[in-house]
Amino acid sequence: MSDFKNAAFGAGHDHIFLGAAHEQNERRTWAVIALCSAMMLIEIVGGSMFGSLALVADGLHMSTHAGAMLIAALAYTYARRHATDSRFVFGTGKLGDLAGFTSAIVLAMIAVLIGYEAVSRFLSPVPVHFGQAIPIAVVGLLVNVASVWLLSGSDHGHSHGHGHGHGHSHSHQHGHEHEVEEHAHHDDAHEAATRDHNIRSAYVHVMADAAVSVLAIIGLILARAFDWLWMDPLAGIIGALVIANWSYGLMRDTGAILLDMSSDRRMAENVRNAIEEHGDKVVDLHVWRVGPGHMSAVVAVATGESQRDSRFYHTVLEHFSGLSHVTVEVQSSHAAA
């Protein structure tokens, strides 16, 4: 008969897989919501008092911005408060990815609406009140710059390339290039594993709004200076394309995590090599992300050493940074055969 031994890291271990800066990012997101809400009220009330439809419209636009931020903030709060809820089998670490995916859909809808409005204005131009529109766009940009500042210091998913050139022989240089490529791949995989997609989605929202504000200001100034009314809708189309591209990237990355795609194949290979260098055989291995900076692994090992149980392999794997949850199944190599 096969001898199966199953265990995870420690008895009674918890499943809290929140990001290292979870509470800090939560506070930052709520601060951005407070800023946007205050600006929204000022614009709507001020526009109503002074009869400015453009000001009221921008205030309503700011409300959608605050609503998008609210998705991220509520996800942070809910994940923190229910981190120890046993109903969540692998904790609430993925709730931020779900919120990020939802925000990506909202961004895509915003891109479609902006694009539709821009095309409509191309086909049927409308008069633009430059005296009101330009100051409002500038104020909107300032609010977005302040929001970016509030969210600064978090991991927004920016990648950094590393290139090094050396005058060595061809064979040595080729080996060095391979090493640099492997290092870059490891860095990308580590970044993907630790990235907080919830704060990234909030950051993308404010950056998208800032980009639209910049394009709107440029378009309005050129339209007023040279009577190029088509510049305003053209800026809208460019902004819609930029937002759509950011939306796609966010949707792709968060969707992969929600579907438990392996984001760090190097981690899986290192786990396999760490076990098999002791003469055993990994017959099944699954490594996936359960939260920002937290990976989980399920390993089935066939061994001919009867004294080796799951604790032996936990000791082998405990030095892997970011591997927060491991389940090991051990069977004799004779049974596996």
XYZ file of C-alpha atoms in Angstrom:
337
model
C 0.000 0.000 0.000
C 1.027 3.594 -0.566
C 2.070 5.574 2.477
C 0.657 9.124 2.168
C 1.598 11.809 4.687
C 0.032 15.254 4.369
C 0.783 18.449 6.250
C 1.013 22.201 5.865
C 3.323 24.639 7.652
C 2.612 23.980 11.300
C -0.543 22.909 13.045
C -3.172 25.576 13.456
C -1.397 27.947 11.058
C -3.270 31.038 9.874
C -4.164 32.029 6.317
C -3.526 35.781 6.471
C -1.993 36.635 3.115
C -2.369 40.414 2.987
C 0.276 42.684 1.460
C 3.013 44.123 3.664
C 1.688 47.690 3.166
C -2.009 46.761 3.295
C -3.104 49.166 6.044
C -0.914 51.984 4.716
C -2.395 51.625 1.231
C -5.883 51.474 2.741
C -5.354 54.827 4.484
C -3.958 56.396 1.326
C -6.936 55.267 -0.735
C -9.438 56.682 1.766
C -7.479 59.976 1.735
C -7.828 60.184 -2.055
C -11.562 59.526 -1.733
C -11.877 62.368 0.800
C -10.006 64.737 -1.542
C -12.103 63.792 -4.580
C -15.363 63.990 -2.618
C -14.502 67.463 -1.308
C -13.658 68.639 -4.831
C -16.854 67.079 -6.152
C -19.005 68.968 -3.624
C -17.201 72.257 -4.282
C -17.705 71.956 -8.037
C -21.348 70.883 -7.896
C -22.343 73.482 -5.300
C -20.253 76.216 -6.944
C -21.576 75.368 -10.401
C -25.158 75.428 -9.162
C -24.674 78.785 -7.407
C -22.944 80.476 -10.346
C -24.901 78.789 -13.123
C -21.907 76.944 -14.599
C -23.026 73.725 -16.299
C -19.410 72.836 -17.075
C -18.488 73.038 -13.391
C -21.434 70.817 -12.409
C -20.499 68.333 -15.149
C -16.912 68.116 -13.922
C -18.182 67.625 -10.370
C -20.284 64.689 -11.531
C -17.249 63.311 -13.354
C -15.287 63.621 -10.106
C -17.999 61.553 -8.389
C -17.311 58.632 -10.754
C -13.634 59.014 -9.933
C -14.391 58.833 -6.200
C -16.647 55.832 -6.827
C -13.833 53.952 -8.534
C -11.543 54.707 -5.585
C -14.265 53.427 -3.269
C -13.991 49.957 -4.831
C -10.323 49.793 -3.839
C -10.866 51.234 -0.347
C -13.736 48.880 0.515
C -11.702 45.919 -0.737
C -8.849 46.869 1.602
C -11.180 47.309 4.561
C -13.148 44.106 3.941
C -9.982 42.033 3.375
C -8.456 43.311 6.617
C -11.566 42.783 8.733
C -12.174 39.260 7.379
C -8.529 38.168 7.187
C -9.107 35.485 9.844
C -12.532 34.381 8.571
C -12.304 30.599 8.102
C -14.830 30.721 5.259
C -12.046 32.071 3.045
C -10.030 28.899 2.523
C -6.864 30.732 1.455
C -7.568 34.034 3.184
C -8.629 37.358 1.666
C -5.345 38.190 -0.063
C -6.913 37.957 -3.533
C -9.699 40.416 -2.775
C -7.468 43.260 -3.943
C -6.992 41.476 -7.278
C -10.763 41.097 -7.616
C -11.167 44.819 -6.916
C -8.425 45.576 -9.428
C -10.159 43.475 -12.081
C -13.436 45.311 -11.376
C -11.684 48.666 -11.629
C -10.153 47.581 -14.940
C -13.648 46.939 -16.292
C -14.754 50.388 -15.063
C -11.726 51.933 -16.779
C -12.608 50.146 -20.011
C -16.160 51.519 -19.824
C -14.804 55.032 -19.211
C -12.527 54.656 -22.253
C -15.482 53.605 -24.413
C -17.605 56.533 -23.196
C -14.799 59.064 -23.788
C -14.158 57.609 -27.239
C -17.851 57.684 -28.123
C -18.191 61.297 -27.002
C -15.059 62.298 -28.927
C -16.252 60.666 -32.166
C -19.663 62.320 -31.726
C -17.979 65.723 -31.433
C -15.946 65.025 -34.537
C -19.137 64.350 -36.479
C -21.191 67.087 -34.821
C -18.935 69.822 -33.384
C -20.290 71.739 -30.408
C -19.236 75.203 -29.222
C -16.624 75.153 -26.448
C -16.629 77.721 -23.622
C -12.860 78.023 -23.288
C -13.046 80.499 -20.402
C -14.682 77.886 -18.193
C -13.342 74.655 -19.652
C -9.614 75.404 -19.360
C -9.614 76.484 -15.663
C -11.750 73.451 -14.752
C -9.328 71.124 -16.565
C -6.412 72.756 -14.704
C -8.155 72.332 -11.340
C -8.924 68.709 -12.209
C -5.258 68.130 -13.043
C -4.165 69.640 -9.709
C -6.549 67.343 -7.841
C -5.145 64.346 -9.715
C -1.561 65.425 -9.006
C -2.471 65.624 -5.316
C -4.057 62.155 -5.548
C -0.920 60.757 -7.190
C 1.135 62.265 -4.366
C -1.127 60.657 -1.747
C -0.736 57.269 -3.423
C 3.009 57.683 -3.965
C 5.425 55.331 -2.292
C 3.326 52.258 -3.043
C 4.051 49.449 -5.476
C 2.226 50.400 -8.665
C 3.672 47.698 -10.856
C 6.399 49.623 -12.637
C 9.124 47.428 -14.063
C 12.758 48.423 -14.224
C 15.098 47.007 -16.853
C 18.753 46.332 -16.180
C 21.324 46.311 -18.943
C 25.074 45.838 -18.623
C 27.672 45.810 -21.360
C 31.156 44.326 -20.944
C 33.994 43.719 -23.353
C 34.562 40.017 -22.602
C 34.972 37.121 -24.975
C 31.955 35.977 -26.963
C 31.404 32.817 -24.920
C 31.767 34.611 -21.602
C 29.596 37.475 -22.787
C 26.932 35.040 -23.947
C 26.959 33.379 -20.536
C 26.749 36.756 -18.825
C 23.838 37.807 -21.040
C 22.047 34.573 -20.151
C 22.682 35.273 -16.457
C 21.365 38.834 -16.787
C 18.316 37.523 -18.659
C 17.634 34.954 -15.925
C 18.087 37.664 -13.261
C 15.684 39.977 -15.101
C 13.153 37.154 -15.421
C 13.445 36.460 -11.699
C 12.972 40.151 -10.896
C 9.872 40.323 -13.120
C 8.416 37.197 -11.521
C 9.174 38.499 -8.013
C 7.549 41.828 -8.898
C 4.451 40.047 -10.208
C 4.235 37.990 -7.014
C 4.534 40.982 -4.665
C 2.542 43.570 -6.641
C -0.551 44.998 -4.938
C -3.048 45.253 -7.797
C -5.605 47.060 -5.660
C -3.403 50.106 -5.041
C -2.218 49.769 -8.639
C -5.819 50.066 -9.871
C -6.335 53.188 -7.744
C -3.102 54.634 -9.090
C -4.084 53.839 -12.683
C -7.416 55.621 -12.142
C -5.784 58.857 -10.999
C -3.098 58.617 -13.678
C -5.752 58.069 -16.349
C -7.696 61.070 -15.091
C -4.502 63.152 -15.014
C -3.632 62.094 -18.574
C -7.108 63.073 -19.781
C -6.772 66.437 -18.013
C -3.379 67.119 -19.641
C -4.668 66.149 -23.091
C -7.807 68.246 -22.558
C -5.754 71.307 -21.572
C -3.479 70.916 -24.611
C -6.440 70.365 -26.919
C -8.390 73.335 -25.541
C -5.415 75.710 -25.712
C -4.659 74.754 -29.332
C -8.333 74.904 -30.265
C -8.643 78.429 -28.841
C -5.317 79.677 -30.247
C -5.687 78.357 -33.814
C -9.432 77.768 -33.992
C -8.761 74.032 -34.322
C -11.996 72.761 -32.796
C -11.087 69.227 -33.857
C -8.192 69.229 -31.375
C -10.555 68.812 -28.418
C -12.156 65.550 -29.649
C -8.767 64.324 -30.923
C -7.353 64.720 -27.417
C -10.349 62.727 -26.170
C -9.657 59.861 -28.580
C -5.977 59.729 -27.589
C -6.974 59.722 -23.919
C -9.475 56.904 -24.525
C -6.783 54.781 -26.205
C -4.331 55.368 -23.345
C -6.938 54.420 -20.734
C -7.986 51.350 -22.741
C -4.363 50.173 -22.856
C -3.932 50.599 -19.080
C -7.256 48.841 -18.526
C -6.175 45.876 -20.627
C -2.894 45.510 -18.733
C -4.640 45.633 -15.364
C -7.349 43.204 -16.491
C -4.767 40.769 -17.884
C -2.630 40.728 -14.730
C -5.453 40.509 -12.189
C -7.400 37.983 -14.281
C -4.366 35.696 -14.369
C -4.150 35.757 -10.566
C -7.880 35.124 -10.114
C -7.532 32.080 -12.389
C -4.496 30.840 -10.391
C -2.072 31.100 -13.280
C 1.529 30.477 -12.252
C 3.155 33.920 -12.112
C 6.589 32.659 -11.018
C 7.707 29.554 -12.895
C 11.229 30.048 -11.567
C 9.910 29.631 -8.021
C 8.280 26.317 -9.025
C 11.506 25.063 -10.621
C 13.535 26.092 -7.566
C 11.124 24.217 -5.293
C 11.416 21.142 -7.511
C 15.223 21.339 -7.601
C 15.493 21.863 -3.826
C 13.588 18.635 -3.193
C 15.062 16.509 -5.971
C 18.667 17.355 -5.069
C 18.115 15.132 -2.027
C 17.505 12.162 -4.341
C 13.696 12.250 -4.216
C 11.219 12.707 -7.058
C 8.562 15.447 -7.301
C 5.551 13.741 -8.901
C 3.174 16.718 -8.676
C 3.743 20.426 -8.028
C 1.493 23.487 -8.030
C 2.648 26.999 -7.087
C 0.280 29.968 -7.181
C -0.259 33.391 -5.629
C -2.637 33.786 -2.675
C -1.905 37.453 -1.908
C 0.643 40.234 -2.513
C 4.025 38.752 -1.600
C 2.504 35.382 -0.647
C 2.812 32.184 -2.685
C 1.281 28.797 -1.924
C 2.616 25.404 -2.993
C 1.210 21.873 -3.073
C 3.921 19.244 -3.547
C 3.692 15.462 -3.950
C 7.021 13.712 -3.333
C 8.048 10.114 -3.967
C 10.942 8.992 -1.765
C 12.791 5.795 -0.992
C 13.793 7.068 2.450
C 11.234 5.751 4.925
C 12.326 8.154 7.683
C 11.483 11.254 5.597
C 8.098 12.759 6.292
C 6.460 16.084 5.398
C 8.408 17.907 8.118
C 11.671 17.080 6.366
C 10.500 18.786 3.166
C 9.075 21.767 5.045
C 12.552 22.265 6.473
C 14.013 22.062 2.961
C 11.585 24.719 1.665
C 11.405 27.078 4.644
C 14.194 29.335 3.282
C 12.128 30.291 0.221
C 11.112 33.912 0.698
C 7.457 34.524 -0.143
C 6.454 30.869 0.048
C 3.900 31.388 2.806
C 1.812 28.212 2.589
C 3.115 24.745 1.730
C 1.327 21.405 1.696
C 3.445 18.284 1.192
C 2.264 14.790 0.330
C 4.832 12.043 0.780
C 4.638 8.537 -0.673
C 7.128 5.732 -1.049
C 8.866 5.534 -4.400
C 7.762 1.905 -4.732
C 4.110 2.936 -4.439
C 4.619 5.762 -6.936
C 6.077 3.299 -9.415
